[in-house]
């Protein structure tokens, strides 16, 4: 009895600490983004955190495209309730028509194309101050610890999450990011004998998560929401069995 | 291109003005008078009076003897200058440079403006017609120099358009008064029987100088275009302008900030009263060393919020060099528009691109890095990938077109398709292997081809056969072959990466 109450108190305290760290009161917000449930499992309290920076490491050009797609999928969940988003980059090669594949309206995204690293950081900080946005995405290879802390302070006020794609960073320094992601492609699965390419599938690696253990999982996108990669295989296997019988 | 000047003469400026205000007076002879040396002298008369033999400079009593029922009005000094100023400002629609030519004309620098009205003759006719509609009798003329256009407008009877470099021939038949000379010189010329310019214009300069003085040569030179003539264009005071003189020259950033805030408060309170907002504004600082420092801002939506506009100016304060100090600040609103009163919404809709907070953010970004950096994309009715989207800067613009074919388009599109080497043994099948940037990719799965033709009405070139391919790592690429398949020299390109 006493032990149970102790655990209860500890769990309560943990929740309070998490709340102070920007994870919010969880029980209410838990179902705000049901589309992100699969991702939320890897985070403390089963809740996808939005008050901070999500950092995506892409060492190859292909990984950058995978990260872009993955972020688009997250954005589509966030933008269903929120306002428009801003996409800041130096060498923008995102092709807006393809965003629709991730249930995103491309005309709801404002692109800001800049040359200078300093300008990108300035615009990023200014954009994060605007509470009407649902998210800000930036493509910058380098982000120092102090720069990220500055952004974190802005985000804590405005509650607008930042997604940063770091394409071929020179070094993986410490930042104040909530999570450091690495998205890689997975060969898509198709029923036997079917021609063509399947749905986008990724192996998602969480290299760093604040207040939780790093993890990795496999996901695919079915056009409206995330799906377990394995689940997709299972469905196919049962389909094949049914076909055989 | 040479300069072209228009001179417009108003022979009955004051009486025309009176006729506009009191139409009944158009039907009777009327004059303006002023007391000079104890006599009442006529200073202006209307067309009817002048037809009956009344001249400017006559004594009123003599005129009354000529015309019995003559209406006389008191003239006010500088009334003609005021009228001309008004007419000059009205003429700004025909050229940006208009100057007053006292006592009874205005000058227009029409260089590079006339072609907008097709020909110079049409340009003049248009101006003349509009002025006549206003009620002013006028005679315009156009020439290469101010002097010639002045002369032709007042003294010529047939041609009013003097072609380029023909001012000499235009002047020949005119009287010497057309050269804008003093009365004493005119009298002397008259005495010597030189009643037309052609009689003396060919005389040696030294002779003319000895007999008539330097001024005659100067005026001839001005009319011919050999001697430059100063053209003083009027400055139209902008409708929305605020000035802030400083007691002492200021040079600190804080002081400049205070100045900007004050000016903005004044300007915005004026704009608010009229329901207007700023779209672009310019701040000028007049330094004590005579230089002018300036900075300007623009907004995405018309705005009259002092705080927001100040933030836009604040981005540029560090670029203003006050030098020894600034003594006068002038804030001009170059473009104003009715402000859209934002109605408070009960809830924010999903597509809230018009929210004031967002446009404030974009204004700040545009102020710092330029408006060109901000873009939104809308679909365009084109299949060719490079033309599938169009840029728009406006937040309110929307397209009725749907975004087409999202499945077959890559999330990253290369700005320029890049060359790849492929092994493609079977016609109209995707390649088996391709090499991009030195790396070999074995293709496991593929979709395609999707043939896209160029828009023939825009450009020539080969069509493209696009394939979506997936290599053994699961990475996906968008490849295409330019033109038809041939075993040896098909050219293959990579154009994008899928997520």
XYZ file of C-alpha atoms in Angstrom:
744
model
C 0.000 0.000 0.000
C 2.744 2.398 1.101
C 4.928 1.308 -1.756
C 2.180 1.898 -4.261
C 1.547 5.414 -3.017
C 5.301 6.122 -3.135
C 5.425 5.087 -6.753
C 2.401 7.169 -7.380
C 4.092 10.193 -5.839
C 7.236 9.612 -7.866
C 5.270 9.281 -11.082
C 3.431 12.455 -10.198
C 6.665 14.307 -9.516
C 8.150 13.069 -12.789
C 5.160 14.413 -14.614
C 5.561 17.747 -12.877
C 9.220 17.893 -13.847
C 8.381 17.081 -17.421
C 5.724 19.752 -17.371
C 8.312 22.272 -16.263
C 10.576 21.172 -19.054
C 8.041 22.107 -21.601
C 6.195 18.863 -22.115
C 2.942 20.392 -21.006
C 0.014 18.850 -19.231
C -0.222 15.638 -21.045
C -3.524 13.995 -20.342
C -5.514 16.618 -22.275
C -3.191 17.095 -25.207
C -2.618 13.424 -25.619
C -5.116 13.011 -28.371
C -4.531 16.274 -30.161
C -2.401 14.626 -32.815
C -3.608 11.053 -33.167
C -1.669 10.855 -36.447
C 1.570 11.129 -34.507
C 0.783 8.347 -32.037
C 3.375 6.031 -33.534
C 6.085 8.627 -33.087
C 4.936 9.637 -29.641
C 5.821 6.215 -28.210
C 9.506 7.089 -28.269
C 9.066 10.220 -26.202
C 8.574 10.719 -22.477
C 4.982 10.292 -21.366
C 3.999 8.984 -24.796
C 3.632 12.516 -26.019
C 5.140 14.117 -29.103
C 6.854 17.246 -27.773
C 6.373 20.496 -29.642
C 8.152 23.071 -27.533
C 11.604 22.767 -28.949
C 13.808 21.920 -31.871
C 13.642 18.660 -33.767
C 16.885 18.104 -35.541
C 17.168 15.882 -38.613
C 20.582 14.663 -39.656
C 20.986 13.846 -43.331
C 24.379 12.668 -44.477
C 23.311 11.862 -48.025
C 21.223 13.754 -50.520
C 18.735 10.902 -50.464
C 18.446 11.155 -46.672
C 17.643 14.836 -46.998
C 14.750 13.970 -49.299
C 13.580 11.292 -46.856
C 13.758 13.783 -43.970
C 11.802 16.319 -45.992
C 9.077 13.788 -46.631
C 9.011 12.744 -42.986
C 8.734 16.350 -41.812
C 5.972 16.938 -44.341
C 4.080 14.062 -42.786
C 4.458 15.580 -39.303
C 3.523 19.035 -40.613
C 0.334 17.711 -42.135
C -0.755 16.572 -38.661
C 0.185 19.896 -37.077
C -1.381 22.031 -39.789
C -4.748 20.369 -39.566
C -5.464 22.456 -36.511
C -2.876 25.224 -36.739
C -2.020 28.006 -39.130
C 0.407 28.077 -42.047
C 4.058 27.082 -41.875
C 7.256 28.688 -42.983
C 10.023 26.887 -44.834
C 13.412 28.582 -44.762
C 16.299 27.356 -46.850
C 19.389 28.358 -48.753
C 19.178 25.886 -51.615
C 15.535 25.152 -51.803
C 14.812 22.127 -53.896
C 11.557 21.135 -52.273
C 9.018 20.680 -55.029
C 5.677 21.935 -53.664
C 3.325 19.768 -55.791
C 4.781 16.640 -54.168
C 3.784 17.870 -50.721
C 0.217 16.892 -51.420
C 1.249 13.311 -51.140
C 1.777 13.959 -47.428
C -1.705 15.445 -47.013
C -0.280 18.936 -47.023
C -1.620 21.967 -48.888
C 1.440 23.464 -50.603
C -0.142 26.915 -50.841
C -0.333 27.048 -47.050
C 3.439 27.090 -46.821
C 5.487 30.218 -47.220
C 8.966 29.638 -48.557
C 11.741 32.032 -47.666
C 14.854 31.529 -49.766
C 18.007 33.064 -48.370
C 21.694 32.950 -49.138
C 23.352 33.850 -45.920
C 23.638 31.580 -42.872
C 23.205 34.550 -40.527
C 20.104 35.687 -42.358
C 18.595 32.224 -42.090
C 19.117 32.214 -38.350
C 17.653 35.705 -38.030
C 14.563 34.848 -40.053
C 14.206 31.539 -38.210
C 14.195 33.306 -34.868
C 11.747 35.954 -36.058
C 9.462 33.318 -37.537
C 9.452 31.301 -34.328
C 8.196 34.391 -32.499
C 5.006 34.366 -34.575
C 2.396 32.384 -32.682
C 0.063 32.005 -35.661
C 2.360 29.529 -37.358
C 2.031 25.834 -36.791
C 5.699 25.101 -37.443
C 8.876 26.481 -38.928
C 11.197 24.317 -41.003
C 14.743 25.385 -41.743
C 17.507 23.819 -43.764
C 20.826 24.718 -42.174
C 23.847 22.458 -41.949
C 25.407 24.040 -38.875
C 23.770 25.003 -35.605
C 25.876 25.815 -32.576
C 24.808 25.173 -29.011
C 24.290 28.853 -28.189
C 22.294 29.409 -31.351
C 20.039 26.497 -30.560
C 19.576 27.738 -27.001
C 18.504 31.106 -28.322
C 15.919 29.445 -30.520
C 14.757 27.269 -27.631
C 14.062 30.350 -25.507
C 11.962 31.862 -28.301
C 10.048 28.621 -28.780
C 9.221 28.322 -25.099
C 7.404 31.627 -25.346
C 5.592 31.086 -28.622
C 5.115 27.261 -28.574
C 5.909 26.997 -32.280
C 8.039 23.927 -32.984
C 11.104 24.138 -35.192
C 12.231 21.364 -37.519
C 15.789 21.702 -38.675
C 17.271 19.666 -41.478
C 21.027 19.453 -41.180
C 22.292 18.261 -44.512
C 25.878 17.005 -44.293
C 26.836 18.791 -41.064
C 30.554 19.268 -40.441
C 30.260 17.986 -36.896
C 27.483 16.682 -34.732
C 27.769 19.095 -31.857
C 25.545 19.302 -28.827
C 22.377 21.288 -29.245
C 19.298 21.883 -27.165
C 17.206 19.795 -29.519
C 14.329 17.727 -28.159
C 15.247 14.923 -30.476
C 17.855 14.174 -33.061
C 16.437 12.126 -35.896
C 18.000 10.246 -38.701
C 15.671 9.141 -41.457
C 16.777 6.584 -44.021
C 14.962 4.924 -46.865
C 13.657 1.398 -46.673
C 12.876 -0.682 -49.735
C 9.136 -0.579 -50.146
C 7.022 -3.695 -49.981
C 4.723 -4.777 -52.750
C 2.667 -7.926 -53.155
C 4.480 -10.532 -55.218
C 4.553 -9.879 -58.865
C 3.152 -6.411 -58.596
C 5.111 -3.910 -60.661
C 6.072 -0.406 -59.604
C 7.243 1.160 -56.372
C 5.319 1.046 -53.123
C 4.604 3.504 -50.373
C 7.377 5.630 -48.884
C 8.995 3.689 -46.045
C 11.608 4.862 -43.640
C 13.846 3.509 -40.988
C 13.601 6.132 -38.280
C 16.440 6.419 -35.848
C 16.205 8.616 -32.791
C 19.856 9.276 -31.984
C 19.016 11.463 -29.032
C 15.833 12.106 -27.132
C 15.595 14.431 -24.206
C 14.424 12.548 -21.109
C 14.087 9.239 -22.907
C 16.156 6.458 -24.426
C 17.272 6.582 -28.058
C 15.321 4.161 -30.176
C 14.703 3.159 -33.720
C 11.680 1.920 -35.585
C 10.369 1.420 -39.063
C 7.504 3.383 -40.514
C 5.717 3.833 -43.765
C 3.291 6.469 -45.005
C -0.004 5.286 -46.408
C -1.141 8.597 -47.838
C -3.006 9.850 -44.797
C -1.074 8.694 -41.740
C 1.971 6.847 -40.469
C 1.854 3.086 -40.408
C 4.020 0.435 -38.850
C 6.309 -0.980 -41.480
C 5.955 -4.474 -40.017
C 2.230 -4.157 -39.845
C 2.250 -3.548 -43.541
C 4.217 -6.769 -44.032
C 1.817 -8.681 -41.810
C -1.133 -7.459 -43.792
C 0.580 -8.580 -46.945
C 1.382 -11.978 -45.495
C -2.200 -12.607 -44.451
C -3.269 -11.395 -47.858
C -0.933 -13.896 -49.482
C -2.141 -16.712 -47.233
C -5.713 -15.932 -48.117
C -4.756 -15.864 -51.760
C -3.045 -19.260 -51.465
C -5.982 -20.912 -49.755
C 17.578 61.781 -77.204
C 17.236 65.530 -77.276
C 15.248 67.576 -74.853
C 11.770 68.724 -75.775
C 10.002 71.566 -74.071
C 6.392 72.610 -74.184
C 5.434 76.167 -73.485
C 1.794 76.916 -72.841
C 0.626 80.500 -73.071
C -2.551 81.656 -71.386
C -3.404 84.929 -73.128
C -6.392 85.656 -70.876
C -5.357 83.869 -67.702
C -7.029 86.095 -65.096
C -10.204 86.848 -66.989
C -10.623 83.191 -67.919
C -10.360 82.375 -64.262
C -13.029 84.969 -63.503
C -15.194 83.554 -66.278
C -15.014 80.090 -64.707
C -16.159 81.461 -61.370
C -18.838 83.756 -62.799
C -19.987 82.393 -66.164
C -22.133 85.472 -66.801
C -18.965 87.519 -67.299
C -17.979 85.457 -70.335
C -20.509 87.388 -72.349
C -19.309 90.898 -71.494
C -16.031 92.722 -71.871
C -14.250 92.779 -68.540
C -10.853 93.908 -67.312
C -8.672 93.765 -64.241
C -7.229 97.045 -63.029
C -4.564 98.203 -60.634
C -3.583 101.664 -59.450
C -0.186 102.727 -60.796
C 1.183 106.211 -60.136
C -2.226 107.601 -59.347
C -3.838 106.232 -62.483
C -5.954 103.129 -62.862
C -4.292 100.920 -65.399
C -5.686 97.817 -67.041
C -3.628 94.738 -66.141
C -5.664 92.050 -67.842
C -8.553 91.927 -70.254
C -10.701 89.185 -71.731
C -11.014 88.149 -75.353
C -14.138 90.259 -75.930
C -12.502 93.383 -74.598
C -9.327 92.853 -76.549
C -11.366 92.427 -79.741
C -12.852 95.852 -79.168
C -9.431 97.430 -79.009
C -8.608 97.365 -75.334
C -4.974 96.688 -74.528
C -3.089 95.939 -71.370
C -1.513 99.103 -70.000
C -4.377 101.360 -71.046
C -5.862 103.754 -68.547
C -9.304 102.605 -67.450
C -10.921 105.939 -68.345
C -9.666 105.662 -71.952
C -10.973 102.107 -72.151
C -14.371 103.173 -70.840
C -14.442 105.730 -73.664
C -13.881 102.920 -76.170
C -16.245 100.391 -74.668
C -19.150 101.771 -72.766
C -20.249 98.844 -70.632
C -16.886 97.612 -69.397
C -16.765 95.568 -66.208
C -13.684 96.361 -64.127
C -12.305 94.347 -61.217
C -9.468 95.009 -58.800
C -6.391 92.931 -59.421
C -4.510 91.367 -56.563
C -0.753 91.002 -56.791
C 0.500 87.428 -57.311
C -2.891 86.119 -58.246
C -1.520 84.921 -61.567
C 1.349 83.102 -59.830
C -1.137 81.207 -57.698
C -3.253 80.290 -60.702
C -0.212 79.127 -62.628
C 0.954 77.028 -59.695
C -2.393 75.259 -59.709
C -2.295 74.705 -63.455
C 1.298 73.469 -63.257
C 0.361 70.904 -60.624
C -2.527 69.825 -62.798
C -0.096 69.354 -65.707
C 2.001 66.865 -63.718
C -0.149 64.211 -65.389
C 1.590 64.955 -68.689
C 5.199 65.047 -67.503
C 6.950 64.877 -64.147
C 8.710 68.219 -64.711
C 6.570 71.314 -64.906
C 7.700 74.826 -64.230
C 5.950 78.158 -63.910
C 6.739 80.799 -66.513
C 5.581 84.133 -65.114
C 3.528 86.128 -65.852
C 1.223 84.097 -68.099
C 2.572 80.672 -69.025
C 3.847 77.313 -67.874
C 6.666 75.172 -69.187
C 6.701 71.391 -69.466
C 9.799 69.295 -69.930
C 8.212 66.747 -72.238
C 11.372 64.790 -73.103
C 10.406 61.141 -73.464
C 6.759 61.713 -72.608
C 5.117 62.494 -75.914
C 5.258 58.982 -77.355
C 2.680 57.946 -74.778
C 0.248 60.109 -76.717
C 1.539 58.757 -80.068
C 2.747 61.996 -81.589
C 3.801 65.393 -80.347
C 0.956 67.068 -82.198
C -1.527 64.783 -80.483
C 0.145 65.420 -77.136
C -0.228 69.163 -77.558
C -3.769 68.853 -78.830
C -4.693 66.745 -75.840
C -3.278 69.236 -73.335
C -4.823 72.169 -75.154
C -8.210 70.488 -75.340
C -8.278 69.575 -71.659
C -7.254 73.084 -70.619
C -9.911 74.567 -72.858
C -12.466 72.298 -71.235
C -11.394 73.719 -67.909
C -12.113 77.162 -69.361
C -8.651 78.496 -70.113
C -7.773 79.890 -73.519
C -4.318 78.562 -74.269
C -1.694 78.192 -76.943
C 0.877 75.442 -76.543
C 4.004 74.855 -78.605
C 6.780 72.303 -78.497
C 10.432 72.756 -79.455
C 13.951 71.724 -78.503
C 14.525 74.783 -76.335
C 12.525 76.744 -73.838
C 13.171 79.961 -75.770
C 11.833 78.701 -79.091
C 8.763 77.040 -77.617
C 8.026 80.287 -75.733
C 8.377 82.295 -78.934
C 6.302 79.965 -81.067
C 3.480 79.642 -78.549
C 3.088 83.421 -78.332
C 3.911 84.720 -81.796
C 3.460 81.986 -84.343
C 0.126 81.618 -86.042
C 0.375 78.364 -87.918
C 2.771 75.670 -86.693
C 3.079 74.757 -83.027
C 5.297 71.713 -83.331
C 8.877 72.674 -84.108
C 10.712 69.564 -85.259
C 14.043 68.640 -83.713
C 16.878 71.070 -84.523
C 14.545 73.307 -86.582
C 14.357 76.140 -84.083
C 16.371 78.461 -86.361
C 13.814 78.218 -89.149
C 10.916 78.540 -86.764
C 12.266 81.800 -85.384
C 13.030 83.533 -88.694
C 9.598 84.951 -89.352
C 8.847 85.985 -85.787
C 9.186 89.526 -84.365
C 12.097 90.310 -82.037
C 9.763 90.356 -79.029
C 9.652 86.570 -79.367
C 13.188 86.506 -78.000
C 12.047 87.717 -74.563
C 13.980 91.003 -74.758
C 13.731 94.136 -72.665
C 11.605 96.978 -73.932
C 14.605 99.265 -74.538
C 16.268 96.786 -76.892
C 12.976 96.158 -78.679
C 12.533 99.900 -79.202
C 16.003 100.233 -80.656
C 15.490 97.275 -82.999
C 12.207 98.770 -84.105
C 13.830 102.132 -84.719
C 16.387 100.494 -86.982
C 13.668 98.704 -88.907
C 14.671 95.228 -87.753
C 11.130 93.982 -87.333
C 11.763 90.312 -87.876
C 14.341 88.017 -86.383
C 15.575 86.957 -89.830
C 16.746 90.516 -90.431
C 19.419 90.463 -87.743
C 20.052 86.883 -86.695
C 22.800 86.476 -89.308
C 24.606 89.670 -88.326
C 28.085 89.263 -86.836
C 27.987 88.755 -83.066
C 30.395 91.582 -82.384
C 28.106 94.030 -84.183
C 25.050 92.890 -82.282
C 26.885 93.033 -79.006
C 28.116 96.577 -79.644
C 24.697 97.868 -80.635
C 22.314 95.956 -78.406
C 24.380 94.541 -75.589
C 25.170 91.059 -74.379
C 21.583 90.240 -73.459
C 20.410 89.934 -77.067
C 23.109 87.388 -77.856
C 22.259 85.520 -74.675
C 18.588 85.300 -75.596
C 19.363 84.218 -79.155
C 21.677 81.555 -77.769
C 18.970 80.316 -75.409
C 16.422 80.104 -78.193
C 18.856 78.241 -80.447
C 19.964 75.897 -77.676
C 23.602 77.055 -77.541
C 23.246 78.567 -74.087
C 21.714 76.435 -71.369
C 18.624 77.664 -69.617
C 17.642 76.809 -66.089
C 14.418 74.853 -65.693
C 12.969 75.032 -62.189
C 10.404 72.274 -61.826
C 7.727 72.744 -59.227
C 7.703 70.326 -56.335
C 4.326 68.843 -55.601
C 3.888 68.529 -51.881
C 2.906 64.936 -51.088
C -0.438 64.570 -49.478
C 0.798 62.595 -46.532
C 4.011 64.045 -45.232
C 5.200 64.901 -41.769
C 8.230 66.984 -40.838
C 10.121 67.161 -37.614
C 12.658 69.957 -37.234
C 15.170 69.376 -34.450
C 16.253 72.132 -32.084
C 19.768 70.804 -32.124
C 21.296 68.460 -34.679
C 20.877 64.912 -33.488
C 23.230 62.055 -34.125
C 22.475 59.193 -31.742
C 20.451 56.140 -32.612
C 18.126 56.713 -29.649
C 17.347 60.223 -30.809
C 16.628 59.000 -34.319
C 14.319 56.367 -32.863
C 12.405 59.015 -30.958
C 12.163 61.133 -34.101
C 10.816 58.228 -36.140
C 8.292 57.371 -33.441
C 7.040 60.948 -33.285
C 6.711 61.220 -37.028
C 4.927 57.900 -37.257
C 2.512 58.887 -34.516
C 1.630 62.087 -36.371
C 1.314 60.381 -39.723
C -0.630 57.385 -38.442
C -3.136 59.499 -36.538
C -3.767 61.392 -39.776
C -4.117 58.174 -41.756
C -6.339 56.566 -39.150
C -8.788 59.444 -39.366
C -9.168 58.823 -43.076
C -9.237 55.041 -42.772
C -5.997 54.652 -44.682
C -2.844 52.665 -44.113
C 0.740 52.803 -45.366
C 2.011 50.587 -48.129
C 5.346 52.309 -48.559
C 7.016 55.200 -46.825
C 10.286 57.037 -46.988
C 12.172 58.739 -44.221
C 14.551 61.538 -45.155
C 17.005 63.126 -42.781
C 18.554 66.442 -43.773
C 22.054 66.609 -42.318
C 23.717 69.857 -41.377
C 26.440 69.250 -43.953
C 23.810 69.369 -46.694
C 23.564 65.650 -47.364
C 20.311 63.768 -47.222
C 20.108 60.359 -45.608
C 17.147 58.239 -46.501
C 15.590 54.881 -45.823
C 12.314 53.399 -46.909
C 9.959 50.630 -45.868
C 7.174 48.684 -47.502
C 4.374 46.596 -46.085
C 2.455 43.617 -47.384
C -0.904 44.955 -46.244
C -1.829 48.552 -45.671
C -1.023 49.284 -42.090
C -1.285 52.237 -39.739
C -0.016 50.652 -36.584
C 2.774 52.785 -35.136
C 4.417 49.891 -33.304
C 4.653 47.711 -36.361
C 5.837 50.450 -38.705
C 8.422 51.509 -36.178
C 9.772 47.980 -36.041
C 10.250 48.087 -39.806
C 12.169 51.347 -39.589
C 14.149 50.079 -36.614
C 15.704 47.433 -38.860
C 17.336 50.184 -40.902
C 18.365 52.666 -38.239
C 21.902 51.309 -38.079
C 22.289 52.016 -41.801
C 21.593 55.728 -41.336
C 24.791 57.714 -40.961
C 23.950 60.920 -39.080
C 27.407 62.434 -39.666
C 27.628 65.748 -37.852
C 23.948 65.619 -37.045
C 20.503 65.701 -38.584
C 18.448 68.855 -38.308
C 15.235 67.907 -40.075
C 13.357 64.645 -40.532
C 10.700 64.259 -43.187
C 8.474 61.200 -43.364
C 6.568 60.773 -46.610
C 3.916 58.208 -47.352
C 4.541 57.292 -50.984
C 1.662 54.887 -51.234
C -1.423 54.680 -49.083
C -4.351 52.334 -49.359
C -7.578 51.897 -47.454
C -6.814 49.793 -44.444
C -8.685 46.533 -44.121
C -10.271 46.613 -40.721
C -9.636 43.178 -39.350
C -12.811 41.831 -37.912
C -12.155 39.860 -34.785
C -12.760 36.266 -35.588
C -14.445 33.907 -33.201
C -12.035 31.202 -34.194
C -9.042 31.095 -36.446
C -9.790 29.193 -39.591
C -7.496 26.583 -40.951
C -6.067 28.668 -43.719
C -5.283 31.827 -41.940
C -2.683 33.330 -44.200
C -4.189 36.765 -43.764
C -3.576 37.032 -40.054
C -2.003 40.367 -39.139
C 0.712 38.671 -37.078
C 1.907 36.750 -40.116
C 1.936 39.753 -42.405
C 3.788 41.691 -39.729
C 6.390 38.937 -39.645
C 6.741 38.954 -43.421
C 7.090 42.741 -43.446
C 9.966 42.446 -41.036
C 11.600 39.725 -43.093
C 11.106 41.740 -46.278
C 12.606 44.782 -44.599
C 15.683 42.824 -43.624
C 16.356 40.548 -46.584
C 14.139 41.881 -49.359
C 10.733 40.964 -50.639
C 12.141 38.716 -53.367
C 13.127 36.088 -50.812
C 9.540 35.413 -49.765
C 7.474 33.250 -52.034
C 4.404 31.128 -52.102
C 3.610 28.677 -54.829
C 0.397 28.029 -56.657
C -0.318 25.354 -59.236
C -0.168 26.187 -62.899
C -1.922 24.341 -65.683
C 1.274 22.830 -67.051
C 2.576 19.275 -66.901
C 6.192 20.197 -67.543
C 7.738 20.008 -64.048
C 9.671 23.263 -64.286
C 6.462 25.092 -65.061
C 4.070 23.227 -62.803
C 4.181 25.955 -60.182
C 4.090 29.698 -60.266
C 5.476 32.064 -57.712
C 3.302 34.549 -55.974
C 4.167 37.032 -53.303
C 0.619 37.896 -52.371
C -0.813 36.089 -49.392
C -4.351 36.516 -50.596
C -3.916 35.044 -54.052
C -5.503 31.661 -54.577
C -5.791 29.372 -57.518
C -8.816 27.476 -58.693
C -6.634 24.789 -60.184
C -6.034 21.620 -58.219
C -2.536 20.355 -57.514
C -2.289 17.582 -60.010
C -0.500 14.248 -59.966
C 1.100 14.304 -56.534
C 2.056 10.623 -56.590
C 4.490 10.875 -59.433
C 6.382 13.943 -58.364
C 9.535 13.924 -56.249
C 9.788 15.864 -53.018
C 13.187 17.265 -54.033
C 13.467 18.539 -57.566
C 16.877 19.484 -58.934
C 17.019 22.983 -60.382
C 18.791 21.560 -63.418
C 18.477 17.899 -64.435
C 21.876 16.237 -64.088
C 23.468 13.819 -66.498
C 23.714 10.145 -65.469
C 25.161 7.055 -67.079
C 22.809 4.146 -67.409
C 22.570 0.580 -68.593
C 19.251 0.391 -70.339
C 19.219 -2.531 -72.715
C 15.476 -2.744 -73.362
C 13.657 0.053 -75.169
C 11.002 1.859 -73.172
C 11.970 0.057 -69.992
C 13.632 1.682 -67.004
C 17.410 1.256 -66.823
C 18.897 -1.638 -64.840
C 21.795 0.328 -63.424
C 22.598 4.000 -63.244
C 25.651 5.883 -62.057
C 25.176 9.250 -60.412
C 28.060 11.206 -58.914
C 30.324 8.176 -59.131
C 27.965 5.896 -57.236
C 26.364 2.885 -58.815
C 22.716 2.188 -58.138
C 21.070 -1.136 -58.957
C 17.468 -0.599 -59.768
C 15.073 -3.041 -58.107
C 11.668 -1.518 -58.681
C 10.408 1.028 -61.142
C 7.327 2.852 -62.336
C 6.882 4.426 -65.699
C 7.367 5.703 -68.248
C 5.380 8.899 -67.959
C 5.872 10.854 -71.145
C 5.875 14.632 -70.821
C 5.910 16.812 -73.906
C 7.222 20.326 -73.982
C 4.722 23.087 -74.484
C 5.331 23.642 -78.179
C 3.982 27.179 -78.041
C 6.700 28.092 -75.537
C 9.802 26.210 -76.593
C 11.224 23.550 -78.874
C 12.981 20.436 -77.705
C 12.752 16.766 -77.002
C 10.084 15.160 -74.887
C 10.986 13.381 -71.683
C 10.125 9.857 -70.545
C 10.098 9.858 -66.765
C 10.662 6.778 -64.578
C 10.339 6.464 -60.833
C 13.026 4.004 -59.765
C 14.027 2.452 -56.458
C 17.505 1.066 -55.854
C 18.474 -1.776 -53.538
C 18.779 0.594 -50.532
C 15.214 1.740 -50.997
C 16.224 5.217 -52.192
C 14.001 6.537 -54.942
C 14.892 8.719 -57.865
C 13.162 10.437 -60.708
C 14.997 9.696 -63.944
C 14.178 10.610 -67.475
C 15.376 9.912 -70.944
C 15.448 12.848 -73.314
C 13.834 11.957 -76.596
C 13.285 8.542 -78.071
C 15.221 5.411 -77.163
C 18.326 4.547 -79.092
C 20.765 1.838 -78.084
C 23.929 3.971 -78.144
C 23.193 7.600 -77.650
C 20.156 7.986 -75.432
C 20.731 10.735 -72.935
C 19.545 10.062 -69.397
C 19.122 12.527 -66.562
C 18.251 12.518 -62.903
C 15.710 15.141 -61.976
C 14.671 14.503 -58.411
C 14.583 12.492 -55.214
C 11.530 10.934 -53.651
C 10.893 10.854 -49.954
